[in-house]
Coordinates of N, CA and C in Angstrom, one line a residue:
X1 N 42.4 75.2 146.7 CA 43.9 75.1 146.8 C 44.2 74.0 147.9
X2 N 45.3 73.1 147.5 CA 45.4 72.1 148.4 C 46.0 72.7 149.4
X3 N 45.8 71.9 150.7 CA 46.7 72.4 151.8 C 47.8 71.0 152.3
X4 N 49.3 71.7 152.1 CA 50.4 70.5 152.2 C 50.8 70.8 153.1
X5 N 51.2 69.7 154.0 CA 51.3 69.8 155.3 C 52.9 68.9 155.2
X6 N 53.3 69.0 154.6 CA 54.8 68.1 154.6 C 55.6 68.5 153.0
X7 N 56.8 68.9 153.4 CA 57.7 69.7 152.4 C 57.5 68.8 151.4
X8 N 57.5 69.5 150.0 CA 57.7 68.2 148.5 C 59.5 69.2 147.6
X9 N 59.4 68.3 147.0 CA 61.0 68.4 146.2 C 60.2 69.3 144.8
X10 N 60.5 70.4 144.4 CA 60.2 71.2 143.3 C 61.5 71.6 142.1
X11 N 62.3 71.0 142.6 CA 63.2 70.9 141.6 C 62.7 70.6 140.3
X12 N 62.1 70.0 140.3 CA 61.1 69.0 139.4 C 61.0 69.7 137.9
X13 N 60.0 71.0 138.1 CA 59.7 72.4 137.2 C 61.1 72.9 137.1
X14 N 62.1 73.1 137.0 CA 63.6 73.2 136.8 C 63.9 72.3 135.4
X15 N 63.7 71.1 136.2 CA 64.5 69.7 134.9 C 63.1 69.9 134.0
X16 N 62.3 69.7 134.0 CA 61.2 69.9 132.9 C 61.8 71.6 132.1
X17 N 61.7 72.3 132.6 CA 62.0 73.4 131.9 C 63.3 73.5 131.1
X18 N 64.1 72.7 131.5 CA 65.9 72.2 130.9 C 65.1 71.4 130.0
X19 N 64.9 70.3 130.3 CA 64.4 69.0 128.9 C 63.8 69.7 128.0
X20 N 62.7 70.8 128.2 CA 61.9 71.4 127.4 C 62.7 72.0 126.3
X21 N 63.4 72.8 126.7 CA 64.7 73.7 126.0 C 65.1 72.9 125.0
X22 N 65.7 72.2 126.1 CA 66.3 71.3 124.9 C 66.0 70.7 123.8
X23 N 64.5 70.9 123.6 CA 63.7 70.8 122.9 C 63.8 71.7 121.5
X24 N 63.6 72.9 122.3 CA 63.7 74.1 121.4 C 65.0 73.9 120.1
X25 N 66.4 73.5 121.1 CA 67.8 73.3 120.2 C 67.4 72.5 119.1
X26 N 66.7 71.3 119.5 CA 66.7 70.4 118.6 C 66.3 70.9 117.7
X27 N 64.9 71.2 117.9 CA 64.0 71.6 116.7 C 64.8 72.6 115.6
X28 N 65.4 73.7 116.5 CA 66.5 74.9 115.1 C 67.4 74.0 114.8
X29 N 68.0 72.9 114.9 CA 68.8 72.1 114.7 C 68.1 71.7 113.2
X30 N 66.9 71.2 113.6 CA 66.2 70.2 111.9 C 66.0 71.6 111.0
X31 N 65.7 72.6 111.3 CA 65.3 74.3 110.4 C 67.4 74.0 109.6
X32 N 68.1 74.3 110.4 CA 69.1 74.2 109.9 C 69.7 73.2 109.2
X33 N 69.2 71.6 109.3 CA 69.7 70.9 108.7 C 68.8 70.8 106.9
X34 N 67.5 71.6 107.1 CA 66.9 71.2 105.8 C 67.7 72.4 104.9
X35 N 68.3 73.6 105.2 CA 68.3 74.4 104.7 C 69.5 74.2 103.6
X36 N 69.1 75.2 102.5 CA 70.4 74.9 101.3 C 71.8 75.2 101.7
X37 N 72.6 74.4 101.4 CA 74.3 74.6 101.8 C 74.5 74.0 103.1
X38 N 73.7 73.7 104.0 CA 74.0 73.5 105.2 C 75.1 71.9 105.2
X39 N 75.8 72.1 106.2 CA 76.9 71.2 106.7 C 75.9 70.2 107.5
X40 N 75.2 69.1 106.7 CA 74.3 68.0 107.5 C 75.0 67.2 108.4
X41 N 76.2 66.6 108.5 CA 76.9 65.9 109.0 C 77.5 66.3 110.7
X42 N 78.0 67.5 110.1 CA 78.1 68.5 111.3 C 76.7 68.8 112.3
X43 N 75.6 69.3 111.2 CA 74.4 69.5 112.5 C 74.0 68.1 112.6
X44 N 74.2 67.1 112.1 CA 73.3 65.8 113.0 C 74.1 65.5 114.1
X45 N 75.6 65.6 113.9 CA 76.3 65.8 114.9 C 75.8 66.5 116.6
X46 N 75.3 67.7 115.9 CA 75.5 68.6 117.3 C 74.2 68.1 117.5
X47 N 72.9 67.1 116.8 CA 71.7 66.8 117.5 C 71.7 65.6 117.8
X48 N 72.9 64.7 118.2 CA 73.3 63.5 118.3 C 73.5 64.3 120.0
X49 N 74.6 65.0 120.2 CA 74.7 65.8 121.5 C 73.7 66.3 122.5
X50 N 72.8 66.9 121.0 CA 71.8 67.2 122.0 C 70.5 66.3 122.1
X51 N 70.9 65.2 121.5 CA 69.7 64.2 122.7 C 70.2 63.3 123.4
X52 N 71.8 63.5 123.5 CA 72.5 62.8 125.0 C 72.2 63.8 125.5
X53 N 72.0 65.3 125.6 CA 71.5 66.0 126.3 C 70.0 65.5 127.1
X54 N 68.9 65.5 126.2 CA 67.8 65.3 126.3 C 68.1 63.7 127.5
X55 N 68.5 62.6 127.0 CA 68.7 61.5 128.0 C 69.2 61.5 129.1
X56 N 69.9 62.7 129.6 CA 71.0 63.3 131.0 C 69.1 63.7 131.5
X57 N 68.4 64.7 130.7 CA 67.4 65.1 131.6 C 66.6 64.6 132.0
X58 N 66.4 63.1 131.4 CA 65.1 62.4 131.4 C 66.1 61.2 132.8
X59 N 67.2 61.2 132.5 CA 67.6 60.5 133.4 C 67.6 61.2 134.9
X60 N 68.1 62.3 135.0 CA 68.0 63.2 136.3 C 66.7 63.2 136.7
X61 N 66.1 63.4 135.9 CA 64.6 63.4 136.9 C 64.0 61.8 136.9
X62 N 64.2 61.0 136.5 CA 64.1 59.6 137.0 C 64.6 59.6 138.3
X63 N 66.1 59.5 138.6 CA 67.2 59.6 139.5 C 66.0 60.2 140.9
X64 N 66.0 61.7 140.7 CA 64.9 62.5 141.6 C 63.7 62.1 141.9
X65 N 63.0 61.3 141.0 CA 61.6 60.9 141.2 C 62.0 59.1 142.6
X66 N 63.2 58.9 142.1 CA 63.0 57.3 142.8 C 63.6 58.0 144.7
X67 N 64.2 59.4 144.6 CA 65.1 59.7 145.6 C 63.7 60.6 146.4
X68 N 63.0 60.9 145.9 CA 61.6 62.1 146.6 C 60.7 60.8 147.1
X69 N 60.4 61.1 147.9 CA 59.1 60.9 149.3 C 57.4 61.6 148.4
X70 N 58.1 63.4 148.6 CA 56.7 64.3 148.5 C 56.6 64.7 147.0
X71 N 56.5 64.3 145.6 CA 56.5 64.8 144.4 C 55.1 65.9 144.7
X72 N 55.6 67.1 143.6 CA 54.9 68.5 143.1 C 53.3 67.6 142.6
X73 N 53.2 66.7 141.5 CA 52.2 66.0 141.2 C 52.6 64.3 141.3
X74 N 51.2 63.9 140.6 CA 51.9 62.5 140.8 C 53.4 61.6 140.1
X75 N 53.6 60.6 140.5 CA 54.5 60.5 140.3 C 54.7 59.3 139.0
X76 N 53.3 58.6 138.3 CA 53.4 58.8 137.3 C 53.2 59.7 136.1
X77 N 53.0 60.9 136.5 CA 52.8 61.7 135.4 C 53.6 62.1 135.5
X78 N 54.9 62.7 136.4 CA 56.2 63.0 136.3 C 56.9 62.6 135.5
X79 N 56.9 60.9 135.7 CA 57.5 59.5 134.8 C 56.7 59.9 133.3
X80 N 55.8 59.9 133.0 CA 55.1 60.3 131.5 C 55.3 61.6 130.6
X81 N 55.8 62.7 131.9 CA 55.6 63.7 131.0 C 57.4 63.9 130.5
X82 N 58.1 63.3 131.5 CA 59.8 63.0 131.1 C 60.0 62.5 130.3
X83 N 59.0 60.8 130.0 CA 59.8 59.8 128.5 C 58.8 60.5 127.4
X84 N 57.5 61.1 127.3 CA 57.0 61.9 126.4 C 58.1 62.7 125.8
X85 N 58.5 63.9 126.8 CA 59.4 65.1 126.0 C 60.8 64.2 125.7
X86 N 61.4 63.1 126.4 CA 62.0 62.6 126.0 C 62.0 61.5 124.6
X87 N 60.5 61.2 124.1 CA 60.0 61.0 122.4 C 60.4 61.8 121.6
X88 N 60.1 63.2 122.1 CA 59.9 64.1 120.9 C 61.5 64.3 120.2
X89 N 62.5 64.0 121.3 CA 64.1 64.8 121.0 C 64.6 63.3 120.3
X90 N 64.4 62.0 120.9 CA 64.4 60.7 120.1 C 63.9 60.6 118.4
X91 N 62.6 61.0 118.2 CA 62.1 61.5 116.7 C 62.8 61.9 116.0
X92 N 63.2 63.2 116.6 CA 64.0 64.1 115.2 C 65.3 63.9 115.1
X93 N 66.2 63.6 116.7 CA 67.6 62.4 116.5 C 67.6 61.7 115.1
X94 N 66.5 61.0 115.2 CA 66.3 59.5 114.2 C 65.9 60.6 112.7
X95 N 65.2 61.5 112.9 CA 65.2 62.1 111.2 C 66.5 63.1 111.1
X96 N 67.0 63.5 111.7 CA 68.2 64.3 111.1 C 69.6 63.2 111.1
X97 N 69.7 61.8 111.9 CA 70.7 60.5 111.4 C 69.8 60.3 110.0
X98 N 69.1 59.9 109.6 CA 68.3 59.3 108.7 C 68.8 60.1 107.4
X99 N 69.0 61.2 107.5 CA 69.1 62.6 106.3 C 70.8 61.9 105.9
X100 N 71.5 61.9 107.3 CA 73.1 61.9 106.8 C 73.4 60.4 106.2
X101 N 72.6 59.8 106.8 CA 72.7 58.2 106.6 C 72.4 57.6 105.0
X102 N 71.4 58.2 104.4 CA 70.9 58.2 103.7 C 71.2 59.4 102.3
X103 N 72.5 60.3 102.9 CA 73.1 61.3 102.0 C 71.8 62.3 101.1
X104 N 70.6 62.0 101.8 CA 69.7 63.4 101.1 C 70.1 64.6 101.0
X105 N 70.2 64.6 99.6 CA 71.0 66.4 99.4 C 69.9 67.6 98.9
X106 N 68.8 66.8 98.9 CA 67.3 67.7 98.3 C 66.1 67.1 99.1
X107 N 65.2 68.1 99.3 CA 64.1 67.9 100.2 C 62.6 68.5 99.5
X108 N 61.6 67.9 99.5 CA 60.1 68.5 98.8 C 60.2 69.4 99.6
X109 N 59.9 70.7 99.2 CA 58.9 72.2 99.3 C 58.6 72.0 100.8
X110 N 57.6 71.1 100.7 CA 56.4 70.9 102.2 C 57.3 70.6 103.5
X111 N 58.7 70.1 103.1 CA 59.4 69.9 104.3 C 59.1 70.7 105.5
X112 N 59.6 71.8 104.6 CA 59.7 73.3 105.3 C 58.7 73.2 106.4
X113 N 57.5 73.3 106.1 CA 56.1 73.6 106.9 C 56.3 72.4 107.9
X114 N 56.6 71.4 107.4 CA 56.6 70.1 108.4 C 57.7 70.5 109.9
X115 N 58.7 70.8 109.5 CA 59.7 71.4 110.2 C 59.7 72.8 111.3
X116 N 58.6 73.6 110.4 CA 58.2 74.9 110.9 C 57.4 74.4 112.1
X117 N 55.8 73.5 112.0 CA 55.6 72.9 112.8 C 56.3 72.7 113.9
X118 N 57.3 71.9 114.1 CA 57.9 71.2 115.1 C 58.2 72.4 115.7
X119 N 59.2 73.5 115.3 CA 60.2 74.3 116.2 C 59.2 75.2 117.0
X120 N 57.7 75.8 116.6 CA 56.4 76.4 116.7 C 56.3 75.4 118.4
X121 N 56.0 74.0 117.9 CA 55.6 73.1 119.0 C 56.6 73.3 119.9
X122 N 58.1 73.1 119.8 CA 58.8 73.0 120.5 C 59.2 74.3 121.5
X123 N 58.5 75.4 121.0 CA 58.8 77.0 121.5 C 57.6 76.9 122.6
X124 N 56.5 76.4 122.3 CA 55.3 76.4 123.1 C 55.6 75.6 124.3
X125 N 56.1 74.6 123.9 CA 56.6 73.4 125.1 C 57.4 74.2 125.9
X126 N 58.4 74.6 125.8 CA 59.5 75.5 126.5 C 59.0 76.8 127.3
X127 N 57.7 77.3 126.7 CA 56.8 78.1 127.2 C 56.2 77.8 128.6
X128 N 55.8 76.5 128.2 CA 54.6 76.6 129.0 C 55.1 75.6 130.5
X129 N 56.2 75.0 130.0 CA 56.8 73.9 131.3 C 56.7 75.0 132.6
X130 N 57.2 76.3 132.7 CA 57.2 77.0 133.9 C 56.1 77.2 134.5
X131 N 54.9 77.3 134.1 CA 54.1 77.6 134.4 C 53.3 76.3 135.3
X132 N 54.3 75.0 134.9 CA 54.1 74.1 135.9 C 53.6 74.3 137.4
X133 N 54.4 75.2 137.7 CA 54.2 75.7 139.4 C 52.7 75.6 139.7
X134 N 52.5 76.9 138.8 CA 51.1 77.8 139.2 C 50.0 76.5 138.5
X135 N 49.9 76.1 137.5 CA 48.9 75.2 136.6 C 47.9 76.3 136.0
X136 N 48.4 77.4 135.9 CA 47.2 78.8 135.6 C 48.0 78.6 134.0
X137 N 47.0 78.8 133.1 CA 47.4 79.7 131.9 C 48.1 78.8 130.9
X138 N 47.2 77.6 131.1 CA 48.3 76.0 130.4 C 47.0 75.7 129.0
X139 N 45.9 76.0 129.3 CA 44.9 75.2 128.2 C 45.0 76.0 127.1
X140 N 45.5 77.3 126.9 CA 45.5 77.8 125.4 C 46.9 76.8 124.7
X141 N 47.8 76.1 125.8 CA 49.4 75.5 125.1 C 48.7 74.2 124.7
X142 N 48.2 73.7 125.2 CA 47.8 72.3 124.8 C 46.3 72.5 123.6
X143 N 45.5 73.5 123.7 CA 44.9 73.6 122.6 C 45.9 74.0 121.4
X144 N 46.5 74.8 121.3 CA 47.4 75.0 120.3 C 48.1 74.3 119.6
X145 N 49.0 73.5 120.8 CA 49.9 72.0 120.2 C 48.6 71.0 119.3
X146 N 47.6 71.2 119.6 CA 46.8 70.1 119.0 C 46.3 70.5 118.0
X147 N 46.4 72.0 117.4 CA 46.2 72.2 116.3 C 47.2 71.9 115.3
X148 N 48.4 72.5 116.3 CA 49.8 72.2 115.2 C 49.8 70.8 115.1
X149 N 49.4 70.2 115.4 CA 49.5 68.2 115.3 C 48.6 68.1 113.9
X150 N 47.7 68.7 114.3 CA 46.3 68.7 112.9 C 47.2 69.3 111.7
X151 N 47.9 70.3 112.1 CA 48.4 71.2 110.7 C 49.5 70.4 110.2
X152 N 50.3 69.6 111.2 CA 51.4 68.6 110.6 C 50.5 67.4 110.0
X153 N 50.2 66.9 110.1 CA 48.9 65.8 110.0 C 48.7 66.3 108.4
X154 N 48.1 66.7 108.6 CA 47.8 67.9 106.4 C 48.9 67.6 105.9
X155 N 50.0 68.4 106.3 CA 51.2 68.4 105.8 C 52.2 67.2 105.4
X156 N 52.0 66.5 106.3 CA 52.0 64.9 106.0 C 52.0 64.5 104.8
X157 N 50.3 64.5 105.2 CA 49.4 63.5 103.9 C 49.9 63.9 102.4
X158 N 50.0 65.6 102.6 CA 50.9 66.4 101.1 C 51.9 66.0 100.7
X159 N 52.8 66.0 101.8 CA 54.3 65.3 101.7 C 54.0 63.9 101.1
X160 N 53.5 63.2 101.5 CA 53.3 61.7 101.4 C 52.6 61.9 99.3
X161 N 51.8 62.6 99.3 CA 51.2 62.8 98.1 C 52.3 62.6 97.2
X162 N 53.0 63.8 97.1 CA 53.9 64.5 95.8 C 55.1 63.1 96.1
X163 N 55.3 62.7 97.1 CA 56.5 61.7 97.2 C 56.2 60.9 95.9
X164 N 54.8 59.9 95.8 CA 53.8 59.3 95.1 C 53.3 59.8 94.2
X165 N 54.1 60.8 93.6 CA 53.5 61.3 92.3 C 54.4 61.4 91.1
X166 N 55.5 60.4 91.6 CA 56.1 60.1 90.2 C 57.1 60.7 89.7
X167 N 57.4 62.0 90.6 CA 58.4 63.1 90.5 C 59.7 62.1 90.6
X168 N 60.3 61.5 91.7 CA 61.1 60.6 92.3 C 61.1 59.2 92.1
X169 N 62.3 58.7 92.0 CA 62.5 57.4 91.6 C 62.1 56.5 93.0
X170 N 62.1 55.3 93.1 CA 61.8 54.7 94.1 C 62.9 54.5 95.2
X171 N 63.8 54.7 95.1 CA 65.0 54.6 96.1 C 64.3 56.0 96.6
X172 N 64.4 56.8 96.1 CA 64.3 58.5 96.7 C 63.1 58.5 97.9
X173 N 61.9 58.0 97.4 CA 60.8 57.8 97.8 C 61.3 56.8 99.2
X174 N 61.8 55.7 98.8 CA 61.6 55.2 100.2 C 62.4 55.7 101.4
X175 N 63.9 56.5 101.1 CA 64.6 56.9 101.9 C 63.8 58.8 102.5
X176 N 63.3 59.6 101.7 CA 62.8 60.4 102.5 C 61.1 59.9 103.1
X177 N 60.8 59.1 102.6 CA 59.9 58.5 103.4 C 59.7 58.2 104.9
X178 N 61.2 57.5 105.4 CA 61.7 57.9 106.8 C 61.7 58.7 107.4
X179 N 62.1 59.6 106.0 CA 62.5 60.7 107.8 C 61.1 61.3 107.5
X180 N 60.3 61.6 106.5 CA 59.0 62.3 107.2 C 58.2 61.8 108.1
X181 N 58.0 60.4 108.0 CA 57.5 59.9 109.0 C 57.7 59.6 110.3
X182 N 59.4 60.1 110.8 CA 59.9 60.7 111.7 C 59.8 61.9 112.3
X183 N 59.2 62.8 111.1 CA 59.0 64.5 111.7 C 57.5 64.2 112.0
X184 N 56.8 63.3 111.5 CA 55.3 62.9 111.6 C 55.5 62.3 113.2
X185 N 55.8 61.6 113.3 CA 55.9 61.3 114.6 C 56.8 62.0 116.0
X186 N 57.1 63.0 115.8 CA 57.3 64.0 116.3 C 56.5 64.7 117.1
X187 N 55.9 65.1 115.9 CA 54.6 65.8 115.7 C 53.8 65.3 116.8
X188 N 53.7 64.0 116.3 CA 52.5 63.1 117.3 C 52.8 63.5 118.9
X189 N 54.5 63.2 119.4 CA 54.7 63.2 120.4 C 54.9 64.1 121.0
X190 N 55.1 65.3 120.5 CA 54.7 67.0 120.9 C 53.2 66.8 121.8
X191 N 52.4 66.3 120.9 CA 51.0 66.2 121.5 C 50.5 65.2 122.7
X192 N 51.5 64.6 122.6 CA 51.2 63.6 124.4 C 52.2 64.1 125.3
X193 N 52.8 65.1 124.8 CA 53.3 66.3 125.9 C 52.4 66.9 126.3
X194 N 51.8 67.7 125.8 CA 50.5 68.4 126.0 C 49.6 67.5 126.5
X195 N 49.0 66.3 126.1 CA 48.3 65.7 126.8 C 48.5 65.5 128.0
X196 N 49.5 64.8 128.6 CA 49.8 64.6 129.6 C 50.2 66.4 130.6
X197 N 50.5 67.2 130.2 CA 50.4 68.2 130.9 C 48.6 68.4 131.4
X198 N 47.6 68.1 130.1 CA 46.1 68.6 130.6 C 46.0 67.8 131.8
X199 N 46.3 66.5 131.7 CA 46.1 65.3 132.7 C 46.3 66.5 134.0
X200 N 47.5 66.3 134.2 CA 48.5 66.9 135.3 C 47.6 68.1 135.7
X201 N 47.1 69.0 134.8 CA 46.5 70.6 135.2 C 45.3 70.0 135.9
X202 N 44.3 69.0 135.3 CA 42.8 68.7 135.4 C 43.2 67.8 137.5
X203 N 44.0 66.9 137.4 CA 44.6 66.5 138.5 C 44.7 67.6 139.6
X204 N 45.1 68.6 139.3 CA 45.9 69.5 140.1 C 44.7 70.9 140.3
X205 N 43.6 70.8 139.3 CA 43.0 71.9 139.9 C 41.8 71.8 141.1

């Protein structure tokens, strides 16, 4: 256990735990926008909000990182683990504008699972930011996120299959093409959340 001999700013695990959340909204945000009947225009709306939300938090803790002397860890993983979770709420912004933009009123089967993914990842992220303090009880979150990365990854390739299978005309194809490849990269950036958290644990223990 280190010994600190000069106060540090811990606000820090606060705004990470807010950004993370925010996280969570988004994600039931995409659950609600795939679903049948849903008002898309309205929820891309309120996920338009919440990733000015998400950029207020990534901005506050910039703001705090340039104004602190003593950071909790270093001060570029601080910077990494902010525009990371700040990726993830950017992604699905861009796939739930993409849906309204592009008037998709039907979605493949596999969405679902693609989407399930995310909110899964996004509940674990929101989990595990508190535990920033302590750094105890973090490597089952980041093994897990990297499974769901693997299970979105499958899901993908499926999605990507049946698009290419002739079912859909080619306009259809290229327009939900976007946005999976938006929930795909999502996906990805859930997992350099986690990465960068092991960094931060491995650093700190």
């Amino acid at each position: 256990m280190r010994l600190r001999l000069t106060p540090r700013e811990d606000s820090f695990y606060d705004m990470f735990a807010d950004s993370a959340n925010n996280l969570v909204t988004g994600a039931r945000l995409l659950v609600e926008l795939i679903s049948d009947g849903a008002d898309r225009p309205a929820i891309a709306e309120k996920m338009r909000a919440c990733e000015h939300a998400g950029d207020e938090c990534t901005h506050a803790i910039m703001r705090r990182l340039n104004e602190t002397f003593i950071t909790p860890f270093d001060r570029e993983d601080i910077y990494r683990l902010a525009s990371t979770i700040d990726d993830v709420m950017d992604e699905m912004e861009e796939a739930a504008d993409l849906v309204v933009l592009y008037k998709i009123e039907e979605f493949p089967k596999g969405i679902v699972h693609m989407v399930e993914v995310l909110e899964r990842a996004a509940e674990l992220t929101a989990e595990a930011m508190p535990r920033l303090r302590s750094m105890k009880e973090l490597n089952e979150y980041w093994i897990e996120i990297n499974r769901l990365e693997n299970q979105g990854d499958q899901v993908y390739r499926k999605l990507l299959a049946h698009l290419f299978s002739g079912e859909y005309d080619t306009l259809t194809v290229l327009k939900m093409k976007q946005v999976i490849d938006r929930l795909e990269e999502a996906a990805d950036a859930f997992e350099h959340v986690a990465n960068t958290v092991e960094t931060i644990a491995v650093k700190e223990s």
